[in-house]
Amino acid sequence: MQVNETNTVNTEEKEFTPLIVAFCCNWCSYAGADLAGSSRLSYPANVKIIRVPCSCRVNPLFILRAFQRGADGVILCGCHPGDCHYSTGNYYARRRMTLLFSMLDYLGIEKGRTRVEWVSAAEGAKFSATMNDFAATIHKLGPNRKLRDLRCEK
Amino acid sequence: MQKIGVFVCWCGSNIAATVDVAAVAEAVKGEPGVVFATDYQYMCSEGGQSLIKETIKEQGLTGVVICSCSPRMHEATFRKTVEAAGINPYMLEIANIREQCSWIHKNKEEGTEKAIILAKAAVAKLNLNTPLIAGESRVVKRALVIGGGIAGIQTALDIAEAGYEVDIVEKQPTIGGKMTQIDKTFPTLDCAACILTPKMVDAAQSEKINIYSYSEVEKVSGFVGNFSVTIKKKPRYVNSDLCTGCGACMEKCPSKKTPNEFNMGLDNRTAIYIPFAQAIPKVPVIDTAACLHFKTGKCGICQKTCSANAIDFDQKEELITKEYGAIVVATGFNPLKPTKFDEYQYNQCADVVTSLEFERLMNAAGPTKGVLLRPSDQSHPKKIVFVQCVGSRGQSCRDHSYCSKICCMYTAKHAMLVRDKYPDTDVTVFYIDVRTPGKNFDEFYRRAVEEYGVHYIKGMVGKVEQVDGSLKVQASDLLSNDQMVLDADMVVLATAVEPDPTAKSLATMLTASIDTNNFFTEAHPKLRPVESPTAGVYLSGVCQGPKDIPETVAQGSACAAKVIGLLAKDKLLSNPCVAHSDELLCNGCSTCANVCAYGAIDYVDKEVNDHGKREVRHIAVVNEAVCQGCGACTVTCPSGAMDLKGFANRQIMAEVDAICK
């Protein structure tokens, strides 16, 4: 518990840097993120990417877990509608996330903290712009308190 | 408990400049399961790979984390490396600390911190990895080439040469593509037909090549080595087996007023037609929109004329389904139609033509038999203005942002040919930049300027106006900062190269990626330039991006080499990262089967042993050979029975936890 306490104190003293988890599908958005990298288009370092085969692999439980563990924002990126490598995966993702995000909003996690974006493998610039914009939005919203594992908080 | 080795790559200075690689290696040493961590200059080099192999043996590692470039780059390389050292290739995780870290962050402290978190997430995931065994699938030893232009023909010829069967699907009545319409080719000025038509004949005569002309791909299913493709053969209304190609029907056809597509609408054709004399197959097609028999039911002269009895008005569309091991996309391009560019008066003025139309006007087999005449009054033009970059390299919504690559060269060719044939003609070219990289290309352009006296002016044309039968061209000269008005008899627009309109729907069918301009995306520009990211789908020619004929042919052959490499295999290893259902948790609700795009989930009645209780249950079983591993079923499963190997719930949860610490 000692460690946790010092951590909390430290983060509150520093300027708020949001923690953002980005789920990216392997075929489009993860490749788009790679292209942003090879084009040297920067976005905040607090965006951390998790690779999934398809946006439809993202279980709502992963997103809940991220918020519970202290994420301030979660973004899901997939192929553009009609371009899914698995034909229809992104349509499932879209429907599931619409439901999940409205439920999260109801629980007090603002709509701005969750987002679905379609980024193709050729859209490095869009990936970087999206992440910059999302990070700015989360920064404005401030730290997320809802859904956090209260046992870790002081 | 795993014994994990972590290897942090410097990638020269690509990673090491913004990430403290030694600090990353040090930071992961305390992570659960990690028994070894080090950094090295180039992990992908032979030295780096040997280091991994030796360490696996010395330390008895059960898994390896490599912090390096994107897994899209070298995951396959490192899988082979660890497999060579005796551990399962799926006991490997890659932390992407180059594309997604060092290349985008300038602050070393920030970059290092992020790299450490990414490395820890990879370790956390790897702790839960299990060895996976790839299944085997057969390879159908036949390739499909979609598009019968020079790219498709070259690829098909090379595949056939290696002894494999190839089918070409071409939507037009003949193969040959855009190159058939071209007169001379740069930089050698040899005639396009002399190069192309022998290849067309070779393709038609090859025992291994089967041409489906006037056909389109209707449906694609399956996966690498085992595609099933439905091809729609459109009705020609002429029986190809009976037709001798004599052309009597075309002579007698009374409907003669349809714009001739082959000549870019510069002359007319009959309703029953063969696009051009060297067409393959040389079998006519009836255009039902123009045919009097189809419009009024009254004509039928062609049927009476045909001595071979080949005309069949009742011919129906035919669907053919065949299996293929590999699919080559060679759908090519179309030049942009400058209808949205009002300033050039293309719609209003017959003497404003596109470069491909100009090509037909210069072609001996064209509407004017190779005599350059103005479309409006059939007179010899004395002053010709060429406008470069129409629809290319622009910022507005009607423009494409890319360079079409071939226009500088073909405009130099056109200018040169005009000056050569009609030395009294004044030729001016307006350009943004002259781009002539390529073997003997710049010499070619300089010849146009120096030997043929073509005027090149850096600047763009603002407006073209028609005044008393001639054209006034308003333009600016950027080098002398002058505004000018030129008289011209003809204006030729070098319009942008656009991917064929079928590219988008075809990409969806093949689940291959296309970019924002609808060009097909290659798996990697340098590592896998002729492969699409979708396994078993290959790219040949302009469908992948603008290129000239030498490059197209080179890419066509490169593509064939990759296809031959695939077809030469008897078996392929399939992706083992597929779904599987826990038979004790499955309640047989069939929700997973409903979301599966591949029909990979079956239901069986199976006896299960639930903690000593034996009973027959109705449960889901995944067909691993058919499952593609998207994971849609894993999320939809209400009882949590469905999971994805390699991307299991607990693995992704572990990554989330590691990142959100």
GROMACS .gro file of C-alpha atoms in nm, chain A residues 1 4 10 35 39 49 51 57 71 73 81 92 97-98 100 111-112 116 134 136 138 149-150:
model
   23
    1MET     CA    1   0.000   0.000   0.000
    4ASN     CA    2   0.049   0.301  -0.418
   10ASN     CA    3   0.330   1.196  -0.744
   35LEU     CA    4   0.269   0.433  -4.152
   39SER     CA    5   0.617   0.909  -4.193
   49ILE     CA    6  -0.151   0.049  -2.890
   51ARG     CA    7  -0.286  -0.513  -3.165
   57ARG     CA    8  -1.204  -0.905  -3.145
   71ALA     CA    9  -0.715   0.447  -1.841
   73GLY     CA   10  -0.965   0.718  -2.263
   81PRO     CA   11  -1.684   0.010  -4.342
   92TYR     CA   12  -2.003  -0.601  -3.538
   97MET     CA   13  -1.937  -0.018  -2.928
   98THR     CA   14  -2.249   0.192  -2.987
  100LEU     CA   15  -2.120  -0.013  -2.482
  111LYS     CA   16  -1.886   0.992  -2.447
  112GLY     CA   17  -1.563   1.181  -2.527
  116VAL     CA   18  -1.436   0.436  -3.267
  134PHE     CA   19  -0.832   1.222  -2.896
  136ALA     CA   20  -0.647   1.663  -2.650
  138ILE     CA   21  -0.915   1.346  -2.292
  149ASP     CA   22  -1.067  -0.004  -0.894
  150LEU     CA   23  -1.132   0.183  -0.571
   0.00000   0.00000   0.00000
